[in-house]
mmCIF file of C-alpha atoms and ligand atoms in Angstrom:
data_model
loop_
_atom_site.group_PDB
_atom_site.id
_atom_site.type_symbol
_atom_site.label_atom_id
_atom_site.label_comp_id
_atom_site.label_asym_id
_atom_site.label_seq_id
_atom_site.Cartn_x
_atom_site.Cartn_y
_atom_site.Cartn_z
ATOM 1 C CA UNK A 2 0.000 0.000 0.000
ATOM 2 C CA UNK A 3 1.246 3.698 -1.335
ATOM 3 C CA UNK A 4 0.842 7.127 0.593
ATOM 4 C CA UNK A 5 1.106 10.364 -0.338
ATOM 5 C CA UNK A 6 1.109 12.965 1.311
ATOM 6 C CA UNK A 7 1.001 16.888 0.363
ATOM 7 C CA UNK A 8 2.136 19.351 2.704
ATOM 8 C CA UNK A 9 3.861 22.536 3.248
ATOM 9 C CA UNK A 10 5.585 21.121 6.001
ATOM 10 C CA UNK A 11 7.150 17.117 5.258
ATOM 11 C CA UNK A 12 9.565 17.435 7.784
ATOM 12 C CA UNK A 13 6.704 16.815 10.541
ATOM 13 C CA UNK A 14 6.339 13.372 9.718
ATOM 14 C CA UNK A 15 9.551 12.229 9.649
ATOM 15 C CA UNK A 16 9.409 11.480 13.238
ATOM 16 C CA UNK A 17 6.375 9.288 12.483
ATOM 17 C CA UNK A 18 7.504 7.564 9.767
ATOM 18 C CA UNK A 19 11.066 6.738 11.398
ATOM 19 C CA UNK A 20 9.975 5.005 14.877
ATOM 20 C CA UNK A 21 7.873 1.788 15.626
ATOM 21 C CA UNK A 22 5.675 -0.011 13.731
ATOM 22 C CA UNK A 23 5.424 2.751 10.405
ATOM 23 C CA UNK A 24 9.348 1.835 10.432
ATOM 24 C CA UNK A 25 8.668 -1.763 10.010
ATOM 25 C CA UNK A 26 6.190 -1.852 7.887
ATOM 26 C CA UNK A 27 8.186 0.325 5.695
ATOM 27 C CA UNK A 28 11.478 -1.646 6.088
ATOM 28 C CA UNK A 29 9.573 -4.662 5.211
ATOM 29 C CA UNK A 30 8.198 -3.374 1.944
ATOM 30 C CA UNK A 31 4.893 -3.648 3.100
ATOM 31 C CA UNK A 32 3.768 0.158 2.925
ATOM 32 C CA UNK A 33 5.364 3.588 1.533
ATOM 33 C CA UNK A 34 5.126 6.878 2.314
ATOM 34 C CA UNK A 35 5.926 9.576 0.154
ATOM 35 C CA UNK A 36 6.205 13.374 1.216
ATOM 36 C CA UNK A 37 5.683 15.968 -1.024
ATOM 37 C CA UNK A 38 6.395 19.885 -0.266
ATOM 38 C CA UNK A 39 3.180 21.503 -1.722
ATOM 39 C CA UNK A 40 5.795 24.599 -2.263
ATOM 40 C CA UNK A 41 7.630 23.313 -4.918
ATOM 41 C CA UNK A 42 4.770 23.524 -7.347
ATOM 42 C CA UNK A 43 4.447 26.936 -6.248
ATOM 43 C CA UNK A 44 5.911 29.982 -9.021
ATOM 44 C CA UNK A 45 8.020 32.935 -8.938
ATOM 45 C CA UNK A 46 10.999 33.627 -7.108
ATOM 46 C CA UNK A 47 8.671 33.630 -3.265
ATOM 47 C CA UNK A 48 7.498 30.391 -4.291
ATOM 48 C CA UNK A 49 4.561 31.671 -2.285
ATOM 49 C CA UNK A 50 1.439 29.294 -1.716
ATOM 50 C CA UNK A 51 -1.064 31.382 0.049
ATOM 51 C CA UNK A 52 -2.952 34.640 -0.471
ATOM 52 C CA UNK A 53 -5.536 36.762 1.400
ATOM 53 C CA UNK A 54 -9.198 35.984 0.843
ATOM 54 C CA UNK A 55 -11.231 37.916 -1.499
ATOM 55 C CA UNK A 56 -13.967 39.994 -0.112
ATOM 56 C CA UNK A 57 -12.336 40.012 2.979
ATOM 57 C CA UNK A 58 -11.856 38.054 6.326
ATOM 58 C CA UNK A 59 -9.034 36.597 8.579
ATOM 59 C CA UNK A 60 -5.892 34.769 7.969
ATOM 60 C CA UNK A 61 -4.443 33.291 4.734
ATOM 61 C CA UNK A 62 -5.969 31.057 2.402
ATOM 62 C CA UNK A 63 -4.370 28.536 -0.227
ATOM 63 C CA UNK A 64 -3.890 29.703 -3.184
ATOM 64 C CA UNK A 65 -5.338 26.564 -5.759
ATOM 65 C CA UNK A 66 -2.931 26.648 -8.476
ATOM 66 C CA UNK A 67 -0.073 25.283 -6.237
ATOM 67 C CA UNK A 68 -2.071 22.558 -4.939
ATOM 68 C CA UNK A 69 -3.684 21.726 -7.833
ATOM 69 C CA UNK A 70 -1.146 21.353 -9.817
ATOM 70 C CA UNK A 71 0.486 18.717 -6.854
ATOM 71 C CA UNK A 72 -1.835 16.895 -6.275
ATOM 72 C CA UNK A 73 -1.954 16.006 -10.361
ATOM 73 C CA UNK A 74 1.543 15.523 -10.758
ATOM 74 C CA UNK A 75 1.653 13.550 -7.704
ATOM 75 C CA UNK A 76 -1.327 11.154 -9.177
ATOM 76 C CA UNK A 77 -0.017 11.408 -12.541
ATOM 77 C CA UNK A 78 3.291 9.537 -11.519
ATOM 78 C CA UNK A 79 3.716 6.814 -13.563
ATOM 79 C CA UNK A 80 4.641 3.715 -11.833
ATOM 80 C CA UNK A 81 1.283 4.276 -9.404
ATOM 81 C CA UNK A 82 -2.696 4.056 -10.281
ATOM 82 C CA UNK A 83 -3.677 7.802 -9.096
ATOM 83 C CA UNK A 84 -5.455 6.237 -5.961
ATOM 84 C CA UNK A 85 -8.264 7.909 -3.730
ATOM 85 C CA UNK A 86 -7.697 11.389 -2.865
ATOM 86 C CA UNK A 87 -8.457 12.648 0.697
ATOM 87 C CA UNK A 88 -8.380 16.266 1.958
ATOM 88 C CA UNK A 89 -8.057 16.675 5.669
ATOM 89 C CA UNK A 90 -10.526 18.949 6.646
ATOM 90 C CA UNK A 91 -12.344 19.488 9.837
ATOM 91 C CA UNK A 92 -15.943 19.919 7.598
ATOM 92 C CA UNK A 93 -14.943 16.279 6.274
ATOM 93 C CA UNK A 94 -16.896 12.714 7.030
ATOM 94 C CA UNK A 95 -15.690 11.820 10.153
ATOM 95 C CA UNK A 96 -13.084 8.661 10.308
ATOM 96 C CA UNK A 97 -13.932 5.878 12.422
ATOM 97 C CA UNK A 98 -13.020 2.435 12.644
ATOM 98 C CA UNK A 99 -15.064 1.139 9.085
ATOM 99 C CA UNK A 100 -13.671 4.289 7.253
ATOM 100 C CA UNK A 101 -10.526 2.937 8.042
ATOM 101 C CA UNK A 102 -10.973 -0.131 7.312
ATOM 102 C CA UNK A 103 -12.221 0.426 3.976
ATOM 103 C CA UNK A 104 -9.597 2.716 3.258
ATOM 104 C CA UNK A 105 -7.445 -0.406 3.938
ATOM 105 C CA UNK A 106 -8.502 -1.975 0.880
ATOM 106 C CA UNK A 107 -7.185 0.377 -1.303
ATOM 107 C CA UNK A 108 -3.558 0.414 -2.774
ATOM 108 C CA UNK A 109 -3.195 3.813 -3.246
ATOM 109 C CA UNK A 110 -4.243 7.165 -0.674
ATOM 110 C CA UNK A 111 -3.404 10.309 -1.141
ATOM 111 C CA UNK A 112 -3.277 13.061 1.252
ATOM 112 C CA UNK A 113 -3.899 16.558 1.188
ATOM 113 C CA UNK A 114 -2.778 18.578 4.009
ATOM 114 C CA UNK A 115 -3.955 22.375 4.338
ATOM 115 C CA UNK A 116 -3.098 24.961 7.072
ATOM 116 C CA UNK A 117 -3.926 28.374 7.464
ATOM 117 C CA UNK A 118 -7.827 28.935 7.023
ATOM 118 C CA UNK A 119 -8.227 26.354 4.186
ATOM 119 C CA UNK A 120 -8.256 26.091 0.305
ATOM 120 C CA UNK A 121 -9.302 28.427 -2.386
ATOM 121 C CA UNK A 122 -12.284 26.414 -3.381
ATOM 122 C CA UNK A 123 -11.316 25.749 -7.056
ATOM 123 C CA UNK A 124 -9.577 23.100 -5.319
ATOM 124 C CA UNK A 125 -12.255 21.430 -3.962
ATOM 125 C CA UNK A 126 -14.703 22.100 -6.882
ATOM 126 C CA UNK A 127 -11.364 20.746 -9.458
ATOM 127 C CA UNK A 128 -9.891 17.863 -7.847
ATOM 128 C CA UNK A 129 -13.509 16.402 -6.165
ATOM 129 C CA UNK A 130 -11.448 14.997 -2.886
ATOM 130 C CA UNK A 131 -13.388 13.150 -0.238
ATOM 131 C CA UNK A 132 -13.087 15.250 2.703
ATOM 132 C CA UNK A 133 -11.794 13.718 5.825
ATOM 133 C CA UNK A 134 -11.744 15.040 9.689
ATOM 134 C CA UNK A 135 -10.266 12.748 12.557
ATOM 135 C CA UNK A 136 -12.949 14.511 15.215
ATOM 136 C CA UNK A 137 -15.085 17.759 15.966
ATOM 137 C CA UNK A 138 -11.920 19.895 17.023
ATOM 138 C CA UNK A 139 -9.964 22.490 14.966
ATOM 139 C CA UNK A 140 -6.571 21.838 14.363
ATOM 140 C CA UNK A 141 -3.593 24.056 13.445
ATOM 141 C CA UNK A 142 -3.166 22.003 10.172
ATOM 142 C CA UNK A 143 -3.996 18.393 8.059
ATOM 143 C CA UNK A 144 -0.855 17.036 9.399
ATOM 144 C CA UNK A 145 -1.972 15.024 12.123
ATOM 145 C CA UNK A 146 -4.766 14.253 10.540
ATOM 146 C CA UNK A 147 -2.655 12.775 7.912
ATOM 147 C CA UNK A 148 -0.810 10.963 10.409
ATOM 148 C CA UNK A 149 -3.690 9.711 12.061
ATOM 149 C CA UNK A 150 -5.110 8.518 9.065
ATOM 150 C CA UNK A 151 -1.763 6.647 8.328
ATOM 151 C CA UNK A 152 -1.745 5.066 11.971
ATOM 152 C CA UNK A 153 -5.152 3.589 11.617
ATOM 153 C CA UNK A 154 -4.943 2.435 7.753
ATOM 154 C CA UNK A 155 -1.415 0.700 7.706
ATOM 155 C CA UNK A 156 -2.134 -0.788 10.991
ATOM 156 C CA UNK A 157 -5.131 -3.500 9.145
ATOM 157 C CA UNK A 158 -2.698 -4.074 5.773
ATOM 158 C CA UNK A 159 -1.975 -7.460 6.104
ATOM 159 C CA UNK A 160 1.273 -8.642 7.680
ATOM 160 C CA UNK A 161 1.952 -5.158 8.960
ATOM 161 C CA UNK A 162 1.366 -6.003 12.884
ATOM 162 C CA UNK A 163 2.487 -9.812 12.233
ATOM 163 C CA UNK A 164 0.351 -11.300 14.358
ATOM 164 C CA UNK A 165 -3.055 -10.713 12.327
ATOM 165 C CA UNK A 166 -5.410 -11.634 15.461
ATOM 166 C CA UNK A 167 -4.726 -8.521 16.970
ATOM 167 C CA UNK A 168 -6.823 -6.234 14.269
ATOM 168 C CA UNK A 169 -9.734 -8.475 15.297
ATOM 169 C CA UNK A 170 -9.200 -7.931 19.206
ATOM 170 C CA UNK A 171 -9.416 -4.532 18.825
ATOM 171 C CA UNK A 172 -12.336 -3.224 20.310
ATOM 172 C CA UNK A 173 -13.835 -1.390 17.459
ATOM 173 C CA UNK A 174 -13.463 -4.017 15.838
ATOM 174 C CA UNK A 175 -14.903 -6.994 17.444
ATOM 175 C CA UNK A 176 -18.500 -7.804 16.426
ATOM 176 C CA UNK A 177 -20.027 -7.539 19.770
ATOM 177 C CA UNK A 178 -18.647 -4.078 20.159
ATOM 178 C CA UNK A 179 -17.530 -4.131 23.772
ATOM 179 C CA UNK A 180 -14.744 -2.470 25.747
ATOM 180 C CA UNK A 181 -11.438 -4.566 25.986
ATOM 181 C CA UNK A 182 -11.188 -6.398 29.350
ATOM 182 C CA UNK A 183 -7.683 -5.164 32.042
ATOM 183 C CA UNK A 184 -4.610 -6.445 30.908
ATOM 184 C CA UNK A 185 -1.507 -6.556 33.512
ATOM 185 C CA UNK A 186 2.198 -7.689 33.090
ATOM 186 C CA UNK A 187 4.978 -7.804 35.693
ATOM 187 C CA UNK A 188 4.699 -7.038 38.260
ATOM 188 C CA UNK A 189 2.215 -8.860 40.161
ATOM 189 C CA UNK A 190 1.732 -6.157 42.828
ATOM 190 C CA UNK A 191 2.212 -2.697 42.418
ATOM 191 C CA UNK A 192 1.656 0.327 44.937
ATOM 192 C CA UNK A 193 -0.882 -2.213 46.705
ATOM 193 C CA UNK A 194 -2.529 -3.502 43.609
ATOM 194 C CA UNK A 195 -2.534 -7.233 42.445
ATOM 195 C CA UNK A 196 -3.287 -8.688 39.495
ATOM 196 C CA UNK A 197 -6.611 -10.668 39.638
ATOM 197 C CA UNK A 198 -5.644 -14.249 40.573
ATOM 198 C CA UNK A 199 -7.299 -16.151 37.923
ATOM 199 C CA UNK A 200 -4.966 -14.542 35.476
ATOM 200 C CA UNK A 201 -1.909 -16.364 37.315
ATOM 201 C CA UNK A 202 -4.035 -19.303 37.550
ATOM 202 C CA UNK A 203 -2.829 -20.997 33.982
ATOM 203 C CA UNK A 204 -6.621 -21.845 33.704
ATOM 204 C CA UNK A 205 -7.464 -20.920 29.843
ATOM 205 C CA UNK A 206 -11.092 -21.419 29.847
ATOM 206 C CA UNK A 207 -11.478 -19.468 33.430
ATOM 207 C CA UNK A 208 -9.205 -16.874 32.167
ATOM 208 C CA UNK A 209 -11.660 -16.987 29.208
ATOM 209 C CA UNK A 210 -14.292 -16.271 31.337
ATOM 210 C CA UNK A 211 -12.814 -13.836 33.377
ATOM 211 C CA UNK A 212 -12.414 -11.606 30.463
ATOM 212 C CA UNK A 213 -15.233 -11.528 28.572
ATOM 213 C CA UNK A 214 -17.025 -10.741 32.056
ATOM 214 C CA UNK A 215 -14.406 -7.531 32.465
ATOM 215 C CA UNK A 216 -15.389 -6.906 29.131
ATOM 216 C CA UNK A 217 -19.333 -6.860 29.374
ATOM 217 C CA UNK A 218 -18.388 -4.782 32.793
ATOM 218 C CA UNK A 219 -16.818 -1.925 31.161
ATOM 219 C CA UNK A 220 -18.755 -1.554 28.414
ATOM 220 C CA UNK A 221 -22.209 -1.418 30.878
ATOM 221 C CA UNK A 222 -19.904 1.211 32.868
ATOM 222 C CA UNK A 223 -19.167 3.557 30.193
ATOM 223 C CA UNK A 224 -22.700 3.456 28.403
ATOM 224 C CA UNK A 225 -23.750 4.669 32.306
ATOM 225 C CA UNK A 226 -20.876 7.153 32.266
ATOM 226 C CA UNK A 227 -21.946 8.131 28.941
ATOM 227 C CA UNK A 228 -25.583 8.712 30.052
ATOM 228 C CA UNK A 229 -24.586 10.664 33.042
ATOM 229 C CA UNK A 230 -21.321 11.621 32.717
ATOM 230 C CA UNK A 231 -20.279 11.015 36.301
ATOM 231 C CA UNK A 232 -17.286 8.563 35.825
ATOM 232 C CA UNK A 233 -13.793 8.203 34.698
ATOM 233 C CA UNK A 234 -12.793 6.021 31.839
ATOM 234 C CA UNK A 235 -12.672 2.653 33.945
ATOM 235 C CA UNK A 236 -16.526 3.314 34.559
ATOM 236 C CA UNK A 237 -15.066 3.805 38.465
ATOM 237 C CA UNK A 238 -17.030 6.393 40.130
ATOM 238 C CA UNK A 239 -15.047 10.186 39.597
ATOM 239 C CA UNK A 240 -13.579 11.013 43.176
ATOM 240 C CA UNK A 241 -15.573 14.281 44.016
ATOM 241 C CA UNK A 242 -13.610 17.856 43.037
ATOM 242 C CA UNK A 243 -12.405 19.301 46.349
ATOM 243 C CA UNK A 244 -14.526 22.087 47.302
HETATM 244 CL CL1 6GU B 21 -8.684 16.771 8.961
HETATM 245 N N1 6GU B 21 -8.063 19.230 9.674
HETATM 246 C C1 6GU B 21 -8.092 20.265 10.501
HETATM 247 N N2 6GU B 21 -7.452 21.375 10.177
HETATM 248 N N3 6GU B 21 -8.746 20.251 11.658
HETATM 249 C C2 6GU B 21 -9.373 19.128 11.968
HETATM 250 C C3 6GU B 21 -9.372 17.996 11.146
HETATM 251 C C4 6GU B 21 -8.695 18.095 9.985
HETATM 252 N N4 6GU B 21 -10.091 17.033 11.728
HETATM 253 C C5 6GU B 21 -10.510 17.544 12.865
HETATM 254 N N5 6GU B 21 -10.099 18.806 13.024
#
């Protein structure tokens, strides 16, 4: 599986791209990432990419011939099919877990990136991108969008965690829907707190059990937190603020 991405500003990812599991999948050939510096399709000795708005208004929009003419160069390059275009946009369809997983299925996704107030809309109205947002937030810039995008997509390409059962132990993606149950490793007591016997027991079909009961408990706790939004993320009861 190809990425692209389009940005004014490549050199954020290559954190990302250089640690953990984007590392290995890359190093094994399984997925690519290519940057691309929205700039350098930009003209005149400023190379400049953004402009005021007409009619008015804050900030700095950009400008579409600089993107536009990226993002077809970028699809036009030979050796790839030109893929699905996404724009990173807080107006977008909202990703979840069955975006991503569709996304999965293609070999090709390419990323536009904005910053600033957004895109001249000839961009929009001449490329026809599906417009993506990770949540109902504003951020500074597509970027970690992009990034997030990346994380959740490479993640279900097959062979990229190795062990292929984890995808379907996730929780959003396990048909029944729930929570995932407490997990501990070493060691078996800290600050006062053990780790439930029956996990030390050796006992598969208890341990079974045990887990699918944690499971069914924290999902019951959270739809109550969610109804009255009274407790923390374990579905403990919140300790009261001090007064
Ligand atoms: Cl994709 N972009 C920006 N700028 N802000 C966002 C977003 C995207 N998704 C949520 N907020």
């Amino acid at each position: 599986m190809r990425f692209d991405v389009l940005t004014l500003f490549p050199e954020i990812f290559s954190g990302y791209l250089t640690q953990s599991l984007l590392k290995l999948a890359i190093d094994r050939g399984l997925t690519s990432v290519h940057l691309h510096n929205i700039r350098d399709w930009a003209e005149g000795k400023h190379k400049q990419v953004d402009d005021k708005p007409f009619g008015g208004g804050p900030g700095m929009l950009l400008m579409a011939g600089p993107v536009v003419e990226a993002v077809e160069a970028v699809q036009a390059a030979a050796d790839a099919p030109p893929g699905r275009l996404l724009l990173m946009s807080p107006q977008g369809r909202r990703l979840d877990q069955s975006l991503a997983e569709e996304l999965s299925t293609s070999n090709r996704l390419v990323l536009l990136c904005g910053r600033y107030e957004g895109f001249d809309q000839r961009v929009v109205d001449l490329l026809r991108p599906e417009e993506i947002s990770i949540g109902d937030y504003v951020l500074n810039g597509g970027e970690v969008a992009a990034m997030t995008i990346i994380d959740s997509v490479v993640r279900l390409v097959p062979g990229v965690l190795g062990d292929e059962t984890s995808n379907q132990e996730d929780s959003f993606s396990r048909a029944g829907r729930t929570l995932e149950y407490a997990q501990y490793t070493r060691p078996r007591e800290y600050r006062g707190l053990s780790v439930p016997d029956v996990l030390l027991s050796g006992n598969h079909p208890e341990i079974a059990a045990w887990r699918e009961a944690d499971a069914a408990r924290r999902t019951a706790a959270r739809l109550r937190a969610m109804d009255s939004g009274l407790q923390d993320s374990a579905g403990e009861p919140r300790p009261k603020p001090e007064a």
